[in-house]
């Protein structure tokens, strides 16, 4: 991210340098506000999705950090006038920001249209009828329950701006250095219970349908990047990456159900069923991390990898999400972010740059 | 040639997968080889030799009697990983008896990595119960070609985790031909792209080059 920021900074210097070479004394520097508005565009593809599948504990840490702040903010019994004003300032800013968010993708366009209408309506309603004095943020958040996910997440993003000072440093919790471990001492019966409890969503899936096993994930020879193939139309499914989590869970469940020694340890079970180590380790580790597993069949015909990409990119501060298919998207990074000189200029508000809009 | 620890891990993991070794074992073996490399041992060469000499990569069944496992050959890519899992599981004292440890260097590295993650120390003794090796995360590796005879392997649990000594770590270089051999193995796990897939990759179909 630092590199991206530096590229943005370099681009400003480069443009101004070229202008000076060409225009000499007549050259002008980029307008300060316009400069700030420039973000860095990026096209991001399927690689992001395998990353999330391969780093379940990390995914959990990211979501947990967000959820912890949100829960804290929703529990503010009262807020000050300045906090109230700040909320409305951010909501208006967000409202303007989404009005400048136009994409070609039909699904996303539709979502943005709904988002615009909902946020505009929420802003009007909250202006007319002020939130109550007690738990105002919870009141506002509850108002989004029947709105689209886009609106819910936008309001959540505004609310986490109110993280109290004692949450400074929570970004350190975004890392998760714990190695996934096999808990060999866990009894077979305990493992079965965890599957029932945490993977009930998998047990409800009908994986016998052809459509539930349409895709396979692989690494391409040409670009060494993850790709998605159709196993009924393309070659190479024998080399697929192990992302068919629901199927592995169902297969393991069957083996465990038939296994007569429920009081044996998982380690003993693995001596007889060595191929099950991958999914057992995953199940054992994700049981400690409730936000770690993507609850979807990633090889199903209806799987939309783009949603996973967006989730990950959101944690990098990406905005202006612009899907170009269900497998890759354009995004904007650092739009509205400070320019390097501001860090030493004494401007204390340089980091207040969420929901930037085109300067007048 | 100098390659990073992560490159070693990735290439070995993929080489394992190309040899039809379970993905999860491949992960542990990749980390063990990277660990050897970091400890100034030529783990990649050792791994290359191991997959070369192990003709059949099939799982070797293990005989279990209460708290003892008996296995004729202990091989890092054939049976060592579930055996180590079993050894460190549960409350009862357990041991493994074997007549041969194939590629002791890689096996010891698997033990050292296990010690790093789960704590404790592994002890390998002979039939006279003399301790030959004590292995934990700070084990000083040295070249051992093969171990034949009668060996008992045990794990001594410790509540105290041993801090890895990173100060002395030195990344061993990899022979070019070894790297090329492993890269070729890894390449076998990649799939030729189809036009459909290429056209749905990031940036596909755009001409504005951003």
XYZ file of C-alpha atoms in Angstrom, chain A residues 1-295:
295
model
C 0.000 0.000 0.000
C 2.915 2.316 0.697
C 4.228 1.592 -2.791
C 0.859 2.482 -4.288
C 0.843 5.720 -2.320
C 4.363 6.537 -3.500
C 3.438 5.813 -7.136
C 0.580 8.278 -6.770
C 2.967 10.864 -5.364
C 5.494 10.179 -8.110
C 2.770 10.614 -10.749
C 2.058 14.161 -9.502
C 5.741 15.064 -9.595
C 6.125 13.513 -13.026
C 3.162 15.385 -14.517
C 4.385 18.674 -13.082
C 7.904 17.999 -14.306
C 6.659 17.289 -17.847
C 4.508 20.429 -17.775
C 7.500 22.470 -16.736
C 9.631 21.042 -19.529
C 6.965 21.753 -22.075
C 5.548 25.015 -20.800
C 8.562 26.565 -19.111
C 7.530 29.704 -17.247
C 3.930 29.320 -18.368
C 3.557 25.915 -16.691
C 1.379 25.683 -13.615
C 1.326 23.032 -10.920
C -1.659 20.772 -10.382
C -4.465 22.277 -8.370
C -4.190 21.136 -4.733
C -7.783 19.857 -4.465
C -7.675 18.166 -7.830
C -4.423 16.501 -6.900
C -5.945 15.102 -3.750
C -8.870 13.785 -5.736
C -6.633 11.666 -7.937
C -6.552 8.046 -6.858
C -4.662 5.113 -8.268
C -6.618 2.728 -10.461
C -6.066 -0.978 -10.252
C -7.440 -4.069 -11.937
C -7.714 -7.004 -9.605
C -8.534 -10.561 -10.495
C -9.146 -13.966 -9.075
C -5.936 -14.190 -7.027
C -7.657 -12.426 -4.172
C -10.194 -15.216 -3.690
C -7.703 -18.070 -3.117
C -5.884 -15.793 -0.695
C -8.996 -15.577 1.460
C -9.548 -19.341 1.310
C -5.911 -20.024 2.178
C -5.804 -17.564 5.084
C -8.956 -18.219 7.090
C -7.490 -16.998 10.385
C -6.378 -13.754 8.768
C -9.818 -13.211 7.233
C -11.308 -13.729 10.681
C -8.975 -11.128 12.200
C -9.951 -8.522 9.625
C -13.686 -9.022 10.053
C -13.372 -9.254 13.832
C -11.556 -5.919 14.037
C -14.345 -4.247 12.083
C -17.094 -5.951 14.091
C -15.484 -5.053 17.420
C -15.345 -1.365 16.561
C -18.874 -1.395 15.203
C -20.211 -3.127 18.334
C -18.430 -0.579 20.526
C -19.807 2.390 18.581
C -23.351 0.998 18.559
C -23.153 0.834 22.330
C -22.500 4.562 22.750
C -25.281 5.567 25.114
C -24.979 9.236 24.211
C -23.040 11.198 21.666
C -21.808 14.781 21.775
C -23.044 17.522 19.441
C -19.791 17.405 17.571
C -20.128 13.649 17.076
C -23.666 14.148 15.857
C -22.557 16.874 13.430
C -19.677 14.757 12.281
C -22.014 11.853 11.533
C -24.231 14.016 9.356
C -21.215 15.526 7.644
C -19.955 12.044 6.754
C -23.391 10.865 5.678
C -23.787 13.862 3.340
C -20.287 13.295 2.023
C -21.048 9.618 1.408
C -24.279 10.582 -0.301
C -22.362 12.845 -2.696
C -19.669 10.240 -3.176
C -22.060 7.520 -4.306
C -23.669 9.942 -6.739
C -20.307 10.083 -8.507
C -19.983 6.293 -8.577
C -20.975 5.080 -12.037
C -20.177 1.679 -13.466
C -21.078 -0.281 -16.586
C -21.747 -3.580 -14.838
C -25.490 -4.168 -14.777
C -25.695 -5.903 -11.403
C -23.540 -3.309 -9.670
C -25.327 -0.433 -11.411
C -28.598 -1.699 -10.044
C -27.124 -1.981 -6.571
C -25.770 1.561 -6.740
C -29.149 2.867 -7.867
C -30.809 1.260 -4.849
C -28.009 2.485 -2.590
C -28.426 6.080 -3.779
C -32.147 6.029 -3.178
C -31.817 4.424 0.247
C -29.049 6.665 1.545
C -30.761 9.777 0.272
C -33.960 8.716 1.953
C -32.152 7.833 5.200
C -30.447 11.223 5.204
C -33.768 13.006 4.710
C -35.500 10.966 7.379
C -32.749 11.443 9.922
C -32.672 15.171 9.206
C -36.413 15.439 9.713
C -36.593 13.160 12.719
C -33.455 13.368 14.809
C -32.107 10.140 16.347
C -32.973 9.686 20.029
C -30.555 10.893 22.715
C -29.994 7.382 23.992
C -28.108 4.969 21.759
C -28.406 7.186 18.672
C -25.959 5.152 16.600
C -27.768 1.927 17.357
C -30.984 3.625 16.267
C -29.413 4.713 12.988
C -27.872 1.317 12.376
C -31.165 -0.448 13.065
C -32.762 1.780 10.451
C -30.619 0.017 7.837
C -31.741 -3.523 8.700
C -34.290 -3.624 5.924
C -32.109 -1.832 3.444
C -29.734 -3.352 0.905
C -26.387 -4.798 1.989
C -24.687 -1.904 0.176
C -26.507 0.583 2.411
C -25.887 -1.409 5.574
C -22.171 -1.604 4.870
C -21.934 2.052 3.945
C -23.488 3.085 7.262
C -21.233 0.620 9.093
C -18.229 2.235 7.376
C -19.336 5.664 8.577
C -19.962 4.442 12.115
C -16.579 2.837 12.564
C -15.076 6.285 11.992
C -16.236 6.948 15.569
C -13.949 4.329 17.091
C -12.940 5.604 20.510
C -9.300 6.371 21.287
C -8.791 3.130 23.154
C -9.260 1.348 19.816
C -6.206 3.076 18.378
C -3.813 0.324 17.499
C -6.505 -2.202 16.593
C -4.916 -2.326 13.150
C -2.199 -4.427 14.800
C -4.912 -7.063 15.331
C -5.440 -7.360 11.591
C -2.499 -9.751 11.503
C -2.810 -13.335 12.668
C 0.526 -15.043 13.116
C -0.928 -18.328 14.393
C -0.042 -21.371 12.327
C -2.965 -23.714 11.712
C -2.498 -26.756 13.909
C -3.766 -30.299 14.014
C -5.402 -30.968 17.358
C -4.592 -34.666 17.397
C -5.989 -35.188 20.880
C -9.491 -34.128 19.831
C -11.873 -37.060 19.950
C -13.631 -38.218 16.793
C -16.965 -37.473 18.496
C -15.852 -33.885 19.259
C -14.832 -33.368 15.649
C -18.259 -34.566 14.509
C -19.904 -32.103 16.877
C -17.869 -29.198 15.487
C -18.952 -30.111 11.965
C -22.585 -30.206 13.025
C -22.297 -26.860 14.770
C -20.049 -24.844 12.456
C -20.695 -26.452 9.095
C -24.444 -26.903 9.279
C -24.629 -24.685 6.186
C -22.540 -27.266 4.301
C -24.675 -30.170 5.415
C -27.713 -28.450 3.911
C -26.136 -28.167 0.458
C -27.061 -30.600 -2.265
C -23.707 -31.358 -3.842
C -24.965 -34.144 -6.071
C -26.192 -31.683 -8.677
C -23.880 -31.140 -11.627
C -24.120 -27.393 -11.147
C -22.730 -27.613 -7.606
C -19.412 -28.839 -8.985
C -19.149 -26.796 -12.173
C -15.933 -24.893 -11.601
C -12.420 -25.785 -10.676
C -9.751 -23.377 -9.479
C -6.304 -23.738 -10.948
C -3.007 -21.941 -11.432
C -2.435 -20.954 -15.040
C 0.749 -22.034 -16.816
C 1.012 -18.739 -18.658
C 0.678 -16.241 -15.845
C 1.063 -18.413 -12.732
C -2.127 -16.818 -11.508
C -5.310 -18.410 -10.196
C -8.014 -19.016 -12.761
C -11.427 -20.564 -12.762
C -12.284 -23.265 -15.278
C -15.439 -25.150 -16.125
C -14.753 -28.815 -15.413
C -17.314 -29.945 -17.962
C -15.843 -27.859 -20.767
C -12.165 -27.348 -19.995
C -9.155 -29.586 -19.388
C -7.115 -29.627 -16.193
C -9.581 -30.279 -13.378
C -7.327 -33.053 -12.050
C -4.952 -30.259 -11.028
C -7.523 -28.183 -9.195
C -6.700 -26.258 -6.050
C -8.379 -27.629 -2.923
C -11.245 -25.138 -2.646
C -14.173 -27.527 -2.737
C -14.573 -27.139 1.030
C -18.264 -28.177 1.253
C -17.566 -31.436 -0.558
C -14.563 -32.233 1.649
C -16.648 -31.562 4.746
C -19.477 -33.779 3.546
C -17.070 -36.605 2.696
C -15.391 -36.353 6.080
C -18.762 -36.294 7.821
C -19.692 -39.564 6.087
C -16.398 -41.175 7.114
C -16.809 -40.028 10.697
C -20.400 -41.256 10.869
C -19.314 -44.718 9.754
C -16.238 -44.770 11.981
C -16.930 -47.136 14.877
C -14.413 -45.737 17.380
C -15.940 -42.400 18.357
C -13.742 -42.140 21.446
C -10.538 -42.465 19.503
C -8.447 -39.389 18.912
C -8.346 -37.540 15.626
C -4.672 -38.515 15.394
C -5.606 -42.206 15.421
C -8.318 -41.568 12.845
C -5.741 -39.858 10.652
C -3.433 -42.859 10.750
C -6.159 -44.759 8.932
C -7.445 -41.822 6.864
C -4.391 -39.699 6.024
C -6.079 -37.883 3.142
C -8.460 -36.192 5.571
C -5.777 -34.131 7.301
C -6.343 -30.999 5.189
C -10.025 -30.658 5.964
C -9.650 -31.769 9.588
C -6.976 -29.167 10.231
C -9.173 -26.567 8.583
C -12.250 -27.501 10.615
C -10.303 -27.573 13.864
C -8.733 -24.191 13.245
C -11.750 -22.381 11.889
C -13.675 -23.465 14.999
C -11.627 -20.875 16.909
C -12.348 -18.191 14.327
C -16.038 -17.663 13.580
C -15.428 -15.243 10.701
C -12.859 -17.411 8.961
C -14.842 -19.559 6.556
C -16.513 -18.211 3.431
C -19.934 -19.797 3.671
